[in-house]
N, CA, C and O atoms as CSV, one atom per row, in Angstrom:
chain,resi,resn,atom,element,x,y,z
A,1,UNK,N,N,107.784,84.322,-67.711
A,1,UNK,CA,C,108.805,84.850,-66.856
A,1,UNK,C,C,108.294,85.931,-65.941
A,1,UNK,O,O,107.092,86.047,-65.703
A,2,UNK,N,N,109.226,86.734,-65.424
A,2,UNK,CA,C,108.899,87.801,-64.476
A,2,UNK,C,C,108.017,88.868,-65.120
A,2,UNK,O,O,107.158,89.453,-64.460
A,3,UNK,N,N,108.236,89.121,-66.420
A,3,UNK,CA,C,107.449,90.153,-67.085
A,3,UNK,C,C,105.973,89.756,-67.173
A,3,UNK,O,O,105.098,90.618,-67.093
A,4,UNK,N,N,105.688,88.451,-67.338
A,4,UNK,CA,C,104.296,87.991,-67.355
A,4,UNK,C,C,103.626,88.288,-66.026
A,4,UNK,O,O,102.473,88.717,-65.978
A,5,UNK,N,N,104.367,88.053,-64.943
A,5,UNK,CA,C,103.822,88.289,-63.606
A,5,UNK,C,C,103.486,89.766,-63.422
A,5,UNK,O,O,102.419,90.103,-62.909
A,6,UNK,N,N,104.399,90.647,-63.842
A,6,UNK,CA,C,104.147,92.074,-63.653
A,6,UNK,C,C,102.988,92.551,-64.536
A,6,UNK,O,O,102.236,93.440,-64.136
A,7,UNK,N,N,102.839,91.973,-65.725
A,7,UNK,CA,C,101.699,92.330,-66.571
A,7,UNK,C,C,100.389,91.913,-65.906
A,7,UNK,O,O,99.412,92.661,-65.914
A,8,UNK,N,N,100.381,90.700,-65.325
A,8,UNK,CA,C,99.198,90.239,-64.599
A,8,UNK,C,C,98.912,91.147,-63.411
A,8,UNK,O,O,97.762,91.479,-63.125
A,9,UNK,N,N,99.979,91.540,-62.728
A,9,UNK,CA,C,99.844,92.426,-61.571
A,9,UNK,C,C,99.278,93.781,-62.019
A,9,UNK,O,O,98.380,94.331,-61.382
A,10,UNK,N,N,99.817,94.304,-63.116
A,10,UNK,CA,C,99.328,95.571,-63.665
A,10,UNK,C,C,97.859,95.455,-64.062
A,10,UNK,O,O,97.063,96.349,-63.775
A,11,UNK,N,N,97.505,94.363,-64.716
A,11,UNK,CA,C,96.120,94.157,-65.147
A,11,UNK,C,C,95.194,94.062,-63.943
A,11,UNK,O,O,94.078,94.580,-63.966
A,12,UNK,N,N,95.659,93.402,-62.900
A,12,UNK,CA,C,94.869,93.258,-61.680
A,12,UNK,C,C,94.644,94.626,-61.021
A,12,UNK,O,O,93.532,94.952,-60.605
A,13,UNK,N,N,95.716,95.415,-60.937
A,13,UNK,CA,C,95.626,96.750,-60.354
A,13,UNK,C,C,94.721,97.638,-61.205
A,13,UNK,O,O,93.898,98.389,-60.682
A,14,UNK,N,N,94.886,97.542,-62.517
A,14,UNK,CA,C,94.057,98.315,-63.452
A,14,UNK,C,C,92.587,97.966,-63.249
A,14,UNK,O,O,91.743,98.859,-63.172
A,15,UNK,N,N,92.274,96.676,-63.162
A,15,UNK,CA,C,90.886,96.254,-62.951
A,15,UNK,C,C,90.351,96.770,-61.615
A,15,UNK,O,O,89.190,97.168,-61.514
A,16,UNK,N,N,91.208,96.760,-60.592
A,16,UNK,CA,C,90.800,97.265,-59.278
A,16,UNK,C,C,90.475,98.758,-59.368
A,16,UNK,O,O,89.464,99.209,-58.830
A,17,UNK,N,N,91.336,99.525,-60.051
A,17,UNK,CA,C,91.111,100.967,-60.206
A,17,UNK,C,C,89.836,101.244,-61.002
A,17,UNK,O,O,89.062,102.137,-60.658
A,18,UNK,N,N,89.629,100.475,-62.063
A,18,UNK,CA,C,88.418,100.654,-62.866
A,18,UNK,C,C,87.189,100.358,-62.006
A,18,UNK,O,O,86.184,101.065,-62.082
A,19,UNK,N,N,87.278,99.320,-61.197
A,19,UNK,CA,C,86.190,98.993,-60.265
A,19,UNK,C,C,85.912,100.128,-59.298
A,19,UNK,O,O,84.758,100.466,-59.036
A,20,UNK,N,N,86.985,100.716,-58.766
A,20,UNK,CA,C,86.821,101.849,-57.834
A,20,UNK,C,C,86.154,103.041,-58.518
A,20,UNK,O,O,85.250,103.666,-57.962
A,21,UNK,N,N,86.614,103.345,-59.733
A,21,UNK,CA,C,86.029,104.468,-60.479
A,21,UNK,C,C,84.555,104.205,-60.772
A,21,UNK,O,O,83.726,105.111,-60.687
A,22,UNK,N,N,84.237,102.964,-61.115
A,22,UNK,CA,C,82.844,102.593,-61.390
A,22,UNK,C,C,81.998,102.745,-60.121
A,22,UNK,O,O,80.861,103.213,-60.184
A,23,UNK,N,N,82.553,102.350,-58.973
A,23,UNK,CA,C,81.843,102.507,-57.694
A,23,UNK,C,C,81.588,103.974,-57.371
A,23,UNK,O,O,80.605,104.306,-56.707
A,24,UNK,N,N,82.472,104.854,-57.839
A,24,UNK,CA,C,82.305,106.295,-57.627
A,24,UNK,C,C,81.222,106.868,-58.539
A,24,UNK,O,O,80.863,108.040,-58.430
A,25,UNK,N,N,80.706,106.030,-59.435
A,25,UNK,CA,C,79.630,106.480,-60.304
A,25,UNK,C,C,80.049,106.811,-61.727
A,25,UNK,O,O,79.234,107.285,-62.518
A,26,UNK,N,N,81.305,106.568,-62.057
A,26,UNK,CA,C,81.767,106.850,-63.413
A,26,UNK,C,C,81.484,105.662,-64.322
A,26,UNK,O,O,81.563,104.508,-63.899
A,27,UNK,N,N,81.157,105.956,-65.565
A,27,UNK,CA,C,80.928,104.937,-66.584
A,27,UNK,C,C,82.194,104.106,-66.762
A,27,UNK,O,O,83.301,104.644,-66.787
A,28,UNK,N,N,82.023,102.787,-66.885
A,28,UNK,CA,C,83.183,101.896,-66.949
A,28,UNK,C,C,84.075,102.173,-68.155
A,28,UNK,O,O,85.299,102.208,-68.023
A,29,UNK,N,N,83.473,102.371,-69.337
A,29,UNK,CA,C,84.278,102.641,-70.539
A,29,UNK,C,C,85.045,103.959,-70.404
A,29,UNK,O,O,86.207,104.054,-70.798
A,30,UNK,N,N,84.379,104.972,-69.842
A,30,UNK,CA,C,85.049,106.254,-69.638
A,30,UNK,C,C,86.150,106.119,-68.599
A,30,UNK,O,O,87.194,106.761,-68.711
A,31,UNK,N,N,85.923,105.281,-67.583
A,31,UNK,CA,C,86.937,105.042,-66.552
A,31,UNK,C,C,88.181,104.419,-67.167
A,31,UNK,O,O,89.302,104.801,-66.831
A,32,UNK,N,N,87.986,103.458,-68.069
A,32,UNK,CA,C,89.122,102.819,-68.753
A,32,UNK,C,C,89.914,103.856,-69.531
A,32,UNK,O,O,91.141,103.902,-69.443
A,33,UNK,N,N,89.213,104.688,-70.293
A,33,UNK,CA,C,89.897,105.714,-71.106
A,33,UNK,C,C,90.628,106.725,-70.221
A,33,UNK,O,O,91.755,107.116,-70.522
A,34,UNK,N,N,89.988,107.145,-69.132
A,34,UNK,CA,C,90.620,108.124,-68.238
A,34,UNK,C,C,91.851,107.532,-67.572
A,34,UNK,O,O,92.869,108.207,-67.424
A,35,UNK,N,N,91.756,106.274,-67.171
A,35,UNK,CA,C,92.901,105.607,-66.536
A,35,UNK,C,C,94.062,105.479,-67.513
A,35,UNK,O,O,95.222,105.636,-67.133
A,36,UNK,N,N,93.745,105.192,-68.776
A,36,UNK,CA,C,94.793,105.130,-69.811
A,36,UNK,C,C,95.423,106.503,-70.014
A,36,UNK,O,O,96.645,106.629,-70.098
A,37,UNK,N,N,94.579,107.531,-70.092
A,37,UNK,CA,C,95.082,108.903,-70.283
A,37,UNK,C,C,95.932,109.338,-69.089
A,37,UNK,O,O,96.885,110.101,-69.247
A,38,UNK,N,N,95.584,108.851,-67.896
A,38,UNK,CA,C,96.310,109.206,-66.673
A,38,UNK,C,C,97.503,108.286,-66.434
A,38,UNK,O,O,98.165,108.379,-65.401
A,39,UNK,N,N,97.774,107.402,-67.385
A,39,UNK,CA,C,98.897,106.461,-67.306
A,39,UNK,C,C,98.859,105.647,-66.013
A,39,UNK,O,O,99.884,105.415,-65.371
A,40,UNK,N,N,97.636,105.218,-65.647
A,40,UNK,CA,C,97.476,104.345,-64.489
A,40,UNK,C,C,97.373,105.045,-63.150
A,40,UNK,O,O,97.263,104.384,-62.117
A,41,UNK,N,N,97.407,106.375,-63.144
A,41,UNK,CA,C,97.319,107.152,-61.902
A,41,UNK,C,C,95.842,107.353,-61.546
A,41,UNK,O,O,95.130,108.104,-62.213
A,42,UNK,N,N,95.391,106.667,-60.480
A,42,UNK,CA,C,93.979,106.711,-60.096
A,42,UNK,C,C,93.516,108.131,-59.783
A,42,UNK,O,O,92.449,108.545,-60.236
A,43,UNK,N,N,94.297,108.873,-59.021
A,43,UNK,CA,C,93.926,110.246,-58.659
A,43,UNK,C,C,93.751,111.130,-59.884
A,43,UNK,O,O,92.806,111.913,-59.971
A,44,UNK,N,N,94.662,110.995,-60.814
A,44,UNK,CA,C,94.590,111.791,-62.063
A,44,UNK,C,C,93.368,111.371,-62.882
A,44,UNK,O,O,92.706,112.217,-63.483
A,45,UNK,N,N,93.067,110.071,-62.908
A,45,UNK,CA,C,91.889,109.588,-63.640
A,45,UNK,C,C,90.614,110.185,-63.056
A,45,UNK,O,O,89.703,110.555,-63.796
A,46,UNK,N,N,90.549,110.279,-61.726
A,46,UNK,CA,C,89.379,110.886,-61.072
A,46,UNK,C,C,89.256,112.352,-61.480
A,46,UNK,O,O,88.161,112.836,-61.765
A,47,UNK,N,N,90.392,113.057,-61.504
A,47,UNK,CA,C,90.383,114.472,-61.929
A,47,UNK,C,C,89.848,114.610,-63.356
A,47,UNK,O,O,88.999,115.457,-63.631
A,48,UNK,N,N,90.352,113.772,-64.250
A,48,UNK,CA,C,89.933,113.815,-65.659
A,48,UNK,C,C,88.429,113.574,-65.766
A,48,UNK,O,O,87.721,114.316,-66.446
A,49,UNK,N,N,87.950,112.535,-65.090
A,49,UNK,CA,C,86.522,112.196,-65.163
A,49,UNK,C,C,85.658,113.273,-64.527
A,49,UNK,O,O,84.583,113.588,-65.037
A,50,UNK,N,N,86.117,113.839,-63.421
A,50,UNK,CA,C,85.345,114.873,-62.719
A,50,UNK,C,C,85.217,116.135,-63.554
A,50,UNK,O,O,84.148,116.741,-63.614
A,51,UNK,N,N,86.318,116.532,-64.203
A,51,UNK,CA,C,86.276,117.727,-65.052
A,51,UNK,C,C,85.333,117.527,-66.224
A,51,UNK,O,O,84.568,118.426,-66.574
A,52,UNK,N,N,85.387,116.335,-66.837
A,52,UNK,CA,C,84.489,116.052,-67.958
A,52,UNK,C,C,83.043,116.019,-67.488
A,52,UNK,O,O,82.155,116.539,-68.164
A,53,UNK,N,N,82.805,115.411,-66.336
A,53,UNK,CA,C,81.445,115.320,-65.801
A,53,UNK,C,C,80.910,116.711,-65.475
A,53,UNK,O,O,79.750,117.009,-65.759
A,54,UNK,N,N,81.743,117.562,-64.881
A,54,UNK,CA,C,81.326,118.915,-64.518
A,54,UNK,C,C,80.986,119.715,-65.766
A,54,UNK,O,O,79.977,120.420,-65.808
A,55,UNK,N,N,81.836,119.601,-66.782
A,55,UNK,CA,C,81.611,120.309,-68.035
A,55,UNK,C,C,80.297,119.848,-68.675
A,55,UNK,O,O,79.515,120.667,-69.159
A,56,UNK,N,N,80.063,118.541,-68.674
A,56,UNK,CA,C,78.848,117.981,-69.257
A,56,UNK,C,C,77.624,118.430,-68.464
A,56,UNK,O,O,76.588,118.754,-69.045
A,57,UNK,N,N,77.743,118.448,-67.128
A,57,UNK,CA,C,76.622,118.895,-66.281
A,57,UNK,C,C,76.263,120.342,-66.613
A,57,UNK,O,O,75.086,120.681,-66.738
A,58,UNK,N,N,77.285,121.197,-66.754
A,58,UNK,CA,C,77.047,122.596,-67.093
A,58,UNK,C,C,76.338,122.723,-68.442
A,58,UNK,O,O,75.421,123.529,-68.598
A,59,UNK,N,N,76.773,121.918,-69.413
A,59,UNK,CA,C,76.147,121.946,-70.742
A,59,UNK,C,C,74.694,121.498,-70.659
A,59,UNK,O,O,73.818,122.107,-71.274
A,60,UNK,N,N,74.435,120.425,-69.893
A,60,UNK,CA,C,73.076,119.908,-69.760
A,60,UNK,C,C,72.167,120.920,-69.068
A,60,UNK,O,O,71.021,121.111,-69.477
A,61,UNK,N,N,72.680,121.574,-68.012
A,61,UNK,CA,C,71.887,122.580,-67.307
A,61,UNK,C,C,71.562,123.735,-68.248
A,61,UNK,O,O,70.425,124.204,-68.293
A,62,UNK,N,N,72.555,124.187,-68.992
A,62,UNK,CA,C,72.327,125.294,-69.929
A,62,UNK,C,C,71.297,124.910,-70.985
A,62,UNK,O,O,70.458,125.727,-71.364
A,63,UNK,N,N,71.360,123.668,-71.458
A,63,UNK,CA,C,70.410,123.197,-72.454
A,63,UNK,C,C,68.978,123.259,-71.896
A,63,UNK,O,O,68.055,123.695,-72.584
A,64,UNK,N,N,68.807,122.820,-70.649
A,64,UNK,CA,C,67.474,122.834,-70.047
A,64,UNK,C,C,66.991,124.265,-69.782
A,64,UNK,O,O,65.805,124.561,-69.930
A,65,UNK,N,N,67.910,125.146,-69.391
A,65,UNK,CA,C,67.547,126.559,-69.188
A,65,UNK,C,C,67.102,127.174,-70.519
A,65,UNK,O,O,66.139,127.940,-70.570
A,66,UNK,N,N,67.822,126.825,-71.598
A,66,UNK,CA,C,67.461,127.319,-72.928
A,66,UNK,C,C,66.080,126.823,-73.356
A,66,UNK,O,O,65.391,127.482,-74.135
A,67,UNK,N,N,65.683,125.656,-72.841
A,67,UNK,CA,C,64.360,125.100,-73.154
A,67,UNK,C,C,63.260,125.739,-72.309
A,67,UNK,O,O,62.075,125.486,-72.525
A,68,UNK,N,N,63.665,126.574,-71.338
A,68,UNK,CA,C,62.671,127.282,-70.542
A,68,UNK,C,C,62.394,126.683,-69.169
A,68,UNK,O,O,61.492,127.143,-68.469
A,69,UNK,N,N,63.151,125.668,-68.774
A,69,UNK,CA,C,62.959,125.092,-67.442
A,69,UNK,C,C,63.572,125.998,-66.386
A,69,UNK,O,O,64.584,126.654,-66.635
A,70,UNK,N,N,62.959,126.036,-65.206
A,70,UNK,CA,C,63.497,126.812,-64.093
A,70,UNK,C,C,64.830,126.197,-63.666
A,70,UNK,O,O,64.991,124.976,-63.678
A,71,UNK,N,N,65.780,127.051,-63.288
A,71,UNK,CA,C,67.121,126.560,-62.950
A,71,UNK,C,C,67.090,125.568,-61.794
A,71,UNK,O,O,67.765,124.540,-61.852
A,72,UNK,N,N,66.320,125.856,-60.744
A,72,UNK,CA,C,66.306,124.947,-59.596
A,72,UNK,C,C,65.698,123.596,-59.957
A,72,UNK,O,O,66.185,122.560,-59.504
A,73,UNK,N,N,64.643,123.591,-60.763
A,73,UNK,CA,C,64.018,122.334,-61.190
A,73,UNK,C,C,64.968,121.550,-62.092
A,73,UNK,O,O,65.125,120.340,-61.935
A,74,UNK,N,N,65.595,122.241,-63.029
A,74,UNK,CA,C,66.506,121.578,-63.960
A,74,UNK,C,C,67.705,120.998,-63.213
A,74,UNK,O,O,68.112,119.863,-63.463
A,75,UNK,N,N,68.266,121.783,-62.296
A,75,UNK,CA,C,69.424,121.333,-61.526
A,75,UNK,C,C,69.069,120.104,-60.688
A,75,UNK,O,O,69.818,119.127,-60.679
A,76,UNK,N,N,67.948,120.144,-59.993
A,76,UNK,CA,C,67.514,119.004,-59.161
A,76,UNK,C,C,67.295,117.761,-60.006
A,76,UNK,O,O,67.741,116.673,-59.643
A,77,UNK,N,N,66.612,117.918,-61.127
A,77,UNK,CA,C,66.320,116.775,-61.995
A,77,UNK,C,C,67.601,116.191,-62.588
A,77,UNK,O,O,67.749,114.971,-62.663
A,78,UNK,N,N,68.525,117.055,-63.009
A,78,UNK,CA,C,69.778,116.574,-63.587
A,78,UNK,C,C,70.629,115.832,-62.556
A,78,UNK,O,O,71.339,114.888,-62.901
A,79,UNK,N,N,70.561,116.259,-61.286
A,79,UNK,CA,C,71.319,115.570,-60.247
A,79,UNK,C,C,70.790,114.152,-60.047
A,79,UNK,O,O,71.551,113.244,-59.711
A,80,UNK,N,N,69.497,113.964,-60.251
A,80,UNK,CA,C,68.868,112.659,-60.023
A,80,UNK,C,C,68.895,111.763,-61.251
A,80,UNK,O,O,68.707,110.553,-61.132
A,81,UNK,N,N,69.125,112.333,-62.427
A,81,UNK,CA,C,69.014,111.577,-63.675
A,81,UNK,C,C,70.336,111.561,-64.432
A,81,UNK,O,O,71.225,112.372,-64.175
A,82,UNK,N,N,70.447,110.633,-65.358
A,82,UNK,CA,C,71.677,110.503,-66.122
A,82,UNK,C,C,71.726,111.321,-67.392
A,82,UNK,O,O,72.790,111.473,-67.991
A,83,UNK,N,N,70.575,111.858,-67.819
A,83,UNK,CA,C,70.574,112.591,-69.088
A,83,UNK,C,C,69.535,113.697,-69.058
A,83,UNK,O,O,68.676,113.742,-68.178
A,84,UNK,N,N,69.629,114.588,-70.038
A,84,UNK,CA,C,68.652,115.668,-70.172
A,84,UNK,C,C,67.262,115.076,-70.417
A,84,UNK,O,O,66.278,115.516,-69.822
A,85,UNK,N,N,67.190,114.070,-71.301
A,85,UNK,CA,C,65.887,113.448,-71.590
A,85,UNK,C,C,65.243,112.882,-70.332
A,85,UNK,O,O,64.050,113.074,-70.101
A,86,UNK,N,N,66.037,112.178,-69.513
A,86,UNK,CA,C,65.506,111.611,-68.280
A,86,UNK,C,C,65.088,112.712,-67.309
A,86,UNK,O,O,64.076,112.582,-66.620
A,87,UNK,N,N,65.858,113.787,-67.253
A,87,UNK,CA,C,65.533,114.902,-66.358
A,87,UNK,C,C,64.218,115.561,-66.775
A,87,UNK,O,O,63.391,115.903,-65.930
A,88,UNK,N,N,64.036,115.733,-68.078
A,88,UNK,CA,C,62.785,116.312,-68.578
A,88,UNK,C,C,61.612,115.389,-68.254
A,88,UNK,O,O,60.553,115.847,-67.825
A,89,UNK,N,N,61.809,114.084,-68.463
A,89,UNK,CA,C,60.760,113.118,-68.125
A,89,UNK,C,C,60.425,113.183,-66.639
A,89,UNK,O,O,59.256,113.116,-66.258
A,90,UNK,N,N,61.457,113.314,-65.798
A,90,UNK,CA,C,61.242,113.384,-64.357
A,90,UNK,C,C,60.415,114.616,-63.995
A,90,UNK,O,O,59.458,114.522,-63.226
A,91,UNK,N,N,60.780,115.755,-64.543
A,91,UNK,CA,C,60.050,116.989,-64.253
A,91,UNK,C,C,58.602,116.857,-64.722
A,91,UNK,O,O,57.680,117.317,-64.049
A,92,UNK,N,N,58.412,116.231,-65.870
A,92,UNK,CA,C,57.074,116.098,-66.447
A,92,UNK,C,C,56.227,115.037,-65.734
A,92,UNK,O,O,54.998,115.073,-65.807
A,93,UNK,N,N,56.872,114.105,-65.056
A,93,UNK,CA,C,56.136,112.989,-64.453
A,93,UNK,C,C,55.485,113.360,-63.126
A,93,UNK,O,O,55.819,114.373,-62.511
A,94,UNK,N,N,54.575,112.542,-62.713
A,94,UNK,CA,C,53.923,112.709,-61.417
A,94,UNK,C,C,54.932,112.590,-60.275
A,94,UNK,O,O,54.753,113.194,-59.218
A,95,UNK,N,N,55.989,111.810,-60.490
A,95,UNK,CA,C,57.003,111.592,-59.459
A,95,UNK,C,C,57.771,112.868,-59.127
A,95,UNK,O,O,58.428,112.944,-58.089
A,96,UNK,N,N,57.692,113.850,-59.985
A,96,UNK,CA,C,58.494,115.067,-59.802
A,96,UNK,C,C,57.718,116.181,-59.113
A,96,UNK,O,O,58.147,117.334,-59.153
A,97,UNK,N,N,56.601,115.873,-58.490
A,97,UNK,CA,C,55.775,116.918,-57.896
A,97,UNK,C,C,56.521,117.756,-56.861
A,97,UNK,O,O,56.218,118.935,-56.681
A,98,UNK,N,N,57.495,117.151,-56.181
A,98,UNK,CA,C,58.237,117.911,-55.172
A,98,UNK,C,C,59.250,118.870,-55.776
A,98,UNK,O,O,59.765,119.745,-55.080
A,99,UNK,N,N,59.542,118.716,-57.063
A,99,UNK,CA,C,60.498,119.615,-57.706
A,99,UNK,C,C,59.837,120.962,-58.001
A,99,UNK,O,O,58.687,121.019,-58.435
A,100,UNK,N,N,60.579,122.043,-57.761
A,100,UNK,CA,C,60.038,123.363,-58.097
A,100,UNK,C,C,59.787,123.445,-59.615
A,100,UNK,O,O,60.578,122.930,-60.406
A,101,UNK,N,N,58.731,124.066,-59.996
A,101,UNK,CA,C,58.396,124.220,-61.413
A,101,UNK,C,C,58.532,125.680,-61.831
A,101,UNK,O,O,58.465,126.583,-60.998
A,102,UNK,N,N,58.717,125.895,-63.090
A,102,UNK,CA,C,58.840,127.253,-63.600
A,102,UNK,C,C,57.577,128.061,-63.308
A,102,UNK,O,O,57.651,129.260,-63.036
A,103,UNK,N,N,56.407,127.394,-63.365
A,103,UNK,CA,C,55.142,128.132,-63.161
A,103,UNK,C,C,54.890,128.439,-61.687
A,103,UNK,O,O,53.953,129.175,-61.380
A,104,UNK,N,N,55.681,127.909,-60.776
A,104,UNK,CA,C,55.497,128.183,-59.341
A,104,UNK,C,C,56.176,129.487,-58.913
A,104,UNK,O,O,56.006,129.938,-57.780
A,105,UNK,N,N,56.926,130.072,-59.800
A,105,UNK,CA,C,57.685,131.282,-59.421
A,105,UNK,C,C,56.800,132.484,-59.286
A,105,UNK,O,O,57.281,133.573,-58.974
């Protein structure tokens, strides 16, 4: 009946929103959870994901600073990488020569 159509429509819209969030760089599973928490409101889901991402970025930067990495190097590496481990690998690798190092200060 009509309710089946609206459920399909809702599912289609939900999939479209999840696709948009994924295109913005958010993890698909996290996008699904944020969209559910936002009760289908795309703008609210973006806010939820952005706040969580910002909080996580701050934690990751602090972790790298605690390990003794220079703030500018850690910040640059974290912007380019998905995790602290990847950021450390980037700084340590030959590919990271353009990044400021703690010993260059």
